[in-house]
Amino acid sequence: MDPSSVIGEIRETIPFVDLHRMHAGISDSLESAFRSVLEESAFTLGKKAQGFEDAFGAYVGTTHAIGVGSGTDALHFALRACGVGSGDEVITAVNTFTATAEAILMAGATPVFVDVDERTLLMDLDAVEAALSPKTRAIIPVHLYGQPVDMTRVMSIARRAGVMVIEDACQAHGAYCGSARAGSLGDAGCFSFYPSKNLGALGDGGMVTTNDPAIAARIRLLRNHGEDASRLHVESGYCSRLHSLQAALLSEKLPHLEEWNAQRVRSADLYDTLLAPIGVTLPGRNQGVSHVFHLYVVRMENRDAARERLAAAGVQTAIHYAVPLHLEPAFAYLGYVRGDFPVAERAAASIVSLPMYPFMRDEEVGRVAAAVGEVLRD
Ligand SMILES: Cc1ncc(COP(=O)(O)O)c(C=O)c1O
């Protein structure tokens, strides 16, 4: 398809993310949720948080869902609740947001990075098998950009090795792996409700999903100063509760998530159609999973110059992630060097995330594709 057929007359800058359109359609219900929290005057946990936990657990398909302060804390607490601590190693992808590795450090353990698959940029599962050691206590598959890792294989690797699995589903709300949702297949699933996520709060928030009552109980302690139902502080915990206001707002948004994800997929399909003839490397899609396109990430030559020209043409872009974690200063102490993860290093130099959000108009997708085409032609 020729991009010009869907460009229309749009001239304004196309933002990388636009949350206004999503919120405009539900502003009345968000405002009434806000008023009801004011009236109830219970601002942390409470009925609103419980209501959202129940709804989100039912949506993901787990028997427990525990609201916490952020996706990072969800990962941190899930690791601790899975028995990870000092002296343990946790295997995860080198191409992920820094929080995945931060959470491992917060639990007192050591991140062991593995390279990613050239086509999907998801964790390379052969590399996971090769990285297992007697110290490995857990694996964190990251459902990067909204596409689930092959959880059947992850679980079989983990069960054979006797290690726990904590899914980083912070970018994959609603995605399916086979017939089960991301976040319901490992020992625990972790979600972020950072505002720009597929399901985002109007501030920070996070959730752990699990079918294991012992893991759920430990996370309930950790998030609230180690306090149990009798109000005794049975261990030293953290202050990381899901705020009632965020829970109330998220409860209003959750019923729209399927439609919003479908709109993302629709824009991704249109991007694929328009960009394929242009010579851009499209996002690799795996069979047997559903991708919810938190991000639409392509690869192109001369990426930095291309991004500058796209910005000049009124198309905002981003990079996820510009520096693979083993080359970030924060993780230098781990002793990795350039060349250790060639696929992720090559990808970091060529990936570009194009604008992606619900209610993106076809004309806007068309204009982005046309701008990319122009940049690559010259
Ligand atoms: C893959 C991944 N893991 C973890 C996190 C951390 O979530 P939060 O920012 O809510 O702490 C994020 C969110 O940015 C993420 O994208």
XYZ file of C-alpha atoms and ligand atoms in Angstrom:
394
model
C 0.000 0.000 0.000
C 1.224 3.516 -0.756
C 1.474 5.619 2.443
C 0.155 8.645 0.544
C -3.216 6.885 0.272
C -3.751 7.285 4.028
C -1.835 10.481 4.784
C -4.650 13.009 4.415
C -4.044 16.552 5.513
C -2.415 16.147 8.930
C 0.321 18.714 9.509
C 0.797 18.909 13.283
C 3.570 17.000 15.091
C 2.752 13.360 15.732
C 3.714 12.686 19.333
C 5.414 9.488 20.404
C 2.610 8.870 22.921
C -0.670 10.763 23.286
C -2.717 9.937 26.383
C -5.226 12.766 25.884
C -7.376 10.913 23.390
C -7.635 7.821 25.595
C -8.626 9.885 28.620
C -10.986 12.217 26.768
C -13.525 9.446 26.198
C -13.621 8.405 29.858
C -13.013 11.689 31.692
C -16.477 11.658 33.339
C -15.936 8.227 34.830
C -12.394 9.154 35.967
C -13.742 12.285 37.675
C -16.495 10.363 39.435
C -13.937 7.767 40.591
C -11.880 10.623 42.038
C -14.926 12.008 43.874
C -15.812 8.620 45.294
C -12.278 8.208 46.723
C -12.604 11.653 48.316
C -15.937 10.686 49.850
C -14.650 7.350 51.088
C -11.454 8.968 52.429
C -9.448 5.721 52.538
C -6.380 6.574 50.510
C -4.067 3.561 50.607
C -5.163 -0.024 49.956
C -8.760 -0.326 51.262
C -11.864 -1.289 49.287
C -10.836 0.450 46.069
C -7.490 -1.346 45.913
C -9.119 -4.665 46.781
C -11.735 -4.143 44.072
C -9.078 -3.453 41.452
C -6.919 -6.372 42.611
C -9.897 -8.714 42.224
C -10.764 -7.352 38.779
C -7.170 -7.434 37.504
C -6.542 -10.948 38.888
C -9.713 -12.154 37.119
C -8.592 -10.455 33.897
C -5.088 -11.978 33.978
C -6.421 -15.331 35.199
C -4.708 -15.798 38.556
C -6.207 -16.482 41.957
C -4.218 -13.674 43.603
C -3.313 -10.141 42.557
C -1.500 -7.849 44.966
C -1.272 -4.118 44.281
C 2.027 -2.376 45.016
C 3.613 1.013 44.431
C 5.300 0.342 41.051
C 6.338 -2.313 38.558
C 9.843 -2.213 40.009
C 8.520 -3.032 43.469
C 6.335 -5.762 41.973
C 9.485 -7.418 40.595
C 11.468 -6.827 43.780
C 8.793 -8.283 46.048
C 8.057 -11.192 43.711
C 11.743 -12.121 43.708
C 11.901 -12.040 47.508
C 8.648 -13.970 47.830
C 10.084 -16.605 45.468
C 12.999 -17.065 47.851
C 15.612 -15.065 45.945
C 18.233 -13.363 48.106
C 21.888 -12.735 48.691
C 24.274 -15.029 46.805
C 21.637 -16.025 44.243
C 21.791 -15.411 40.507
C 18.792 -14.348 38.448
C 18.872 -14.701 34.659
C 17.248 -11.985 32.565
C 17.472 -10.309 29.156
C 20.161 -7.692 28.545
C 17.758 -5.640 26.402
C 15.176 -4.486 28.934
C 14.350 -1.464 31.026
C 16.864 -0.961 33.828
C 14.188 -1.677 36.470
C 14.249 -5.416 35.712
C 17.878 -5.591 36.834
C 17.415 -3.037 39.622
C 14.802 -5.288 41.204
C 17.296 -8.174 41.217
C 19.791 -5.959 43.054
C 17.090 -4.804 45.480
C 16.471 -8.464 46.346
C 20.201 -8.811 47.132
C 20.907 -11.087 44.162
C 23.128 -10.815 41.069
C 21.719 -10.271 37.566
C 23.031 -12.667 34.918
C 22.302 -11.181 31.508
C 21.585 -13.120 28.335
C 21.450 -11.928 24.740
C 18.245 -11.531 22.749
C 16.807 -13.113 19.616
C 17.779 -11.227 16.451
C 14.231 -11.174 15.037
C 12.040 -10.429 18.065
C 14.617 -8.923 20.452
C 13.093 -11.165 23.152
C 15.308 -13.113 25.547
C 17.243 -15.893 23.738
C 16.121 -19.102 25.422
C 19.146 -21.141 24.280
C 21.255 -18.517 26.038
C 19.113 -18.913 29.172
C 19.866 -22.643 29.241
C 23.578 -21.920 28.782
C 23.557 -19.346 31.625
C 22.100 -21.704 34.254
C 24.492 -22.339 37.129
C 24.268 -23.921 40.584
C 23.638 -20.378 41.903
C 20.668 -19.687 39.610
C 17.561 -19.184 41.700
C 15.177 -17.568 39.210
C 14.605 -16.519 35.608
C 12.860 -13.272 34.635
C 11.502 -13.502 31.079
C 10.679 -9.981 29.874
C 7.644 -9.729 27.579
C 9.347 -6.894 25.757
C 7.410 -4.345 23.692
C 4.188 -6.240 24.492
C 5.117 -9.638 23.005
C 5.233 -12.625 25.387
C 8.300 -14.833 25.567
C 7.593 -18.530 24.828
C 6.504 -19.410 28.370
C 6.062 -23.128 27.641
C 9.773 -23.387 26.961
C 10.743 -21.048 29.833
C 8.740 -23.139 32.311
C 10.226 -26.375 31.058
C 13.790 -24.977 31.351
C 13.011 -23.650 34.839
C 11.311 -26.778 36.147
C 14.152 -29.004 34.928
C 16.637 -26.695 36.651
C 14.509 -26.309 39.786
C 14.380 -22.499 39.592
C 11.526 -19.993 39.921
C 10.052 -17.881 37.113
C 8.954 -14.279 37.559
C 7.387 -12.817 34.424
C 8.182 -9.178 33.713
C 4.832 -8.343 32.103
C 5.253 -4.603 32.689
C 4.823 -3.975 28.938
C 2.328 -6.749 28.186
C -1.027 -6.152 29.881
C -3.555 -8.380 28.171
C -1.149 -10.237 25.852
C -1.728 -13.961 25.402
C 0.800 -16.771 25.388
C -1.220 -19.648 23.936
C -4.591 -19.481 25.680
C -3.305 -17.902 28.922
C -2.488 -14.297 29.600
C 1.005 -12.984 30.228
C 1.486 -12.827 33.980
C -0.432 -16.046 34.679
C 2.131 -18.603 33.536
C 5.155 -18.160 35.793
C 5.359 -18.477 39.566
C 4.541 -14.765 39.636
C 3.728 -12.080 37.066
C 4.672 -8.411 37.487
C 2.908 -5.395 35.992
C 3.602 -1.677 35.915
C 0.830 0.919 35.742
C 3.199 3.731 34.773
C 0.987 6.239 32.895
C 2.098 5.342 29.354
C 1.704 1.559 29.782
C -1.129 -0.235 27.965
C -2.996 0.024 31.273
C -1.644 3.105 33.022
C -2.510 4.923 36.231
C -2.416 8.714 36.582
C 0.799 8.218 38.552
C 2.760 5.139 39.604
C 1.410 1.732 40.510
C 2.154 -1.961 40.086
C 0.743 -5.446 40.616
C 1.955 -8.979 41.253
C -0.239 -11.810 39.969
C 0.175 -15.385 41.203
C -1.665 -18.644 41.848
C 0.548 -19.394 44.859
C -1.048 -18.345 48.172
C 2.308 -18.327 49.997
C 3.857 -15.938 47.439
C 0.760 -13.713 47.643
C 0.852 -13.639 51.447
C 4.545 -12.703 51.536
C 4.013 -9.847 49.069
C 1.117 -8.515 51.165
C 3.561 -8.326 54.083
C 6.436 -6.819 52.111
C 4.363 -4.009 50.590
C 3.088 -2.778 53.949
C 5.969 -2.653 56.446
C 5.815 -6.379 57.174
C 2.445 -5.934 58.887
C 0.169 -8.977 59.171
C -3.614 -9.161 59.618
C -3.255 -8.826 63.396
C -1.161 -5.651 62.821
C 2.003 -7.246 64.143
C 5.156 -6.387 62.176
C 6.430 -9.855 61.511
C 9.311 -8.747 59.319
C 10.945 -5.539 58.183
C 9.122 -4.625 54.974
C 8.614 -1.648 52.665
C 6.187 1.202 52.124
C 4.799 0.337 48.693
C 1.024 0.179 48.751
C -1.247 0.701 45.753
C -3.006 4.019 46.333
C -6.797 3.871 46.456
C -7.052 6.745 43.993
C -4.904 4.973 41.398
C -6.828 1.735 41.998
C -10.148 3.532 41.492
C -8.921 5.153 38.259
C -7.447 1.866 37.015
C -10.773 0.116 37.713
C -12.429 2.577 35.324
C -9.770 1.990 32.681
C -9.528 -1.818 32.838
C -12.811 -2.476 30.951
C -11.353 -0.505 27.988
C -8.030 -2.343 27.834
C -9.118 -4.928 25.242
C -10.362 -2.232 22.885
C -7.232 -0.112 23.407
C -4.990 -3.116 22.743
C -6.981 -3.947 19.601
C -6.414 -0.388 18.365
C -2.676 -0.725 18.956
C -2.629 -3.993 16.989
C -4.592 -2.350 14.177
C -2.052 0.485 13.929
C 0.809 -2.055 14.078
C -0.745 -4.024 11.207
C -1.072 -0.849 9.147
C 2.537 0.126 9.912
C 3.637 -3.369 8.781
C 1.746 -3.005 5.501
C 3.064 0.477 4.778
C 6.654 -0.060 5.901
C 7.317 -3.506 4.407
C 7.972 -2.198 0.861
C 10.169 0.626 2.203
C 12.960 -1.642 3.437
C 12.607 -1.124 7.170
C 13.115 -4.177 9.407
C 9.680 -4.773 10.932
C 9.054 -6.043 14.473
C 9.367 -9.853 14.483
C 6.162 -11.562 15.569
C 6.120 -15.045 17.069
C 3.490 -17.716 16.384
C 1.235 -18.792 19.237
C 1.320 -15.508 21.139
C -0.586 -12.252 20.864
C 1.483 -9.069 20.782
C -0.184 -6.031 22.379
C 2.272 -3.514 20.901
C 3.126 -1.434 23.909
C 5.866 -0.291 21.545
C 6.275 -0.588 17.786
C 10.015 -1.001 17.259
C 11.632 -1.119 13.817
C 15.273 -1.219 12.806
C 16.932 1.081 10.290
C 20.367 2.116 9.047
C 21.806 5.478 10.177
C 19.256 5.517 12.958
C 20.388 8.697 14.750
C 20.405 10.828 11.611
C 17.072 9.296 10.605
C 15.535 10.216 13.967
C 16.696 13.820 13.579
C 15.097 14.036 10.162
C 11.903 12.415 11.433
C 11.771 14.982 14.247
C 12.211 17.768 11.698
C 9.309 16.248 9.739
C 7.144 16.363 12.875
C 7.410 12.704 13.916
C 8.503 12.024 17.475
C 10.362 8.767 18.097
C 12.197 7.077 20.991
C 14.697 4.250 21.584
C 14.021 1.198 23.761
C 16.770 0.798 24.782
C 19.730 2.875 23.662
C 22.223 1.138 25.968
C 22.030 -2.615 26.694
C 22.160 -3.082 30.462
C 25.653 -4.657 30.549
C 27.056 -1.366 29.166
C 25.134 0.894 31.579
C 27.401 2.463 34.237
C 25.136 1.140 37.006
C 26.001 -2.443 36.068
C 29.697 -1.988 35.251
C 30.586 -3.776 38.501
C 29.252 -7.012 36.989
C 32.321 -7.063 34.735
C 30.670 -7.490 31.343
C 32.380 -5.890 28.344
C 31.349 -4.656 24.907
C 31.052 -7.676 22.619
C 29.491 -9.939 25.276
C 25.969 -9.585 23.815
C 26.418 -8.877 20.091
C 22.759 -9.118 19.082
C 21.587 -6.612 21.693
C 24.546 -4.326 20.961
C 23.815 -4.300 17.218
C 20.127 -3.766 17.867
C 20.782 -0.842 20.219
C 22.419 1.005 17.324
C 19.530 0.524 14.899
C 16.224 0.299 16.807
C 13.629 3.074 16.683
C 10.268 3.102 18.440
C 7.653 4.791 16.246
C 4.562 6.587 17.621
C 2.098 4.077 19.092
C -0.997 4.652 21.222
C -4.717 3.898 21.111
C -6.771 6.235 18.906
C -3.855 6.857 16.545
C -5.511 7.724 13.267
C -4.720 5.818 10.075
C -3.677 9.157 8.548
C -1.103 9.565 11.301
C 0.302 6.059 10.819
C 0.428 6.862 7.106
C 2.297 10.099 7.678
C 4.861 8.404 9.934
C 5.392 5.667 7.324
C 5.740 8.243 4.542
C 8.274 10.227 6.581
C 10.289 7.062 7.253
C 10.162 6.293 3.518
C 11.467 9.750 2.632
C 14.285 9.531 5.155
C 15.399 6.155 3.823
C 15.141 7.191 0.172
C 17.459 10.221 0.460
C 10.106 -4.067 31.152
C 9.844 -3.203 32.358
N 10.146 -3.694 33.576
C 9.926 -2.975 34.693
C 9.388 -1.706 34.651
C 9.250 -0.918 35.913
O 7.982 -0.417 36.131
P 7.775 0.947 37.006
O 8.281 2.076 36.189
O 6.302 0.974 37.251
O 8.550 0.756 38.265
C 9.030 -1.173 33.407
C 8.398 0.158 33.293
O 8.865 1.137 32.891
C 9.288 -1.929 32.231
O 9.008 -1.444 31.017
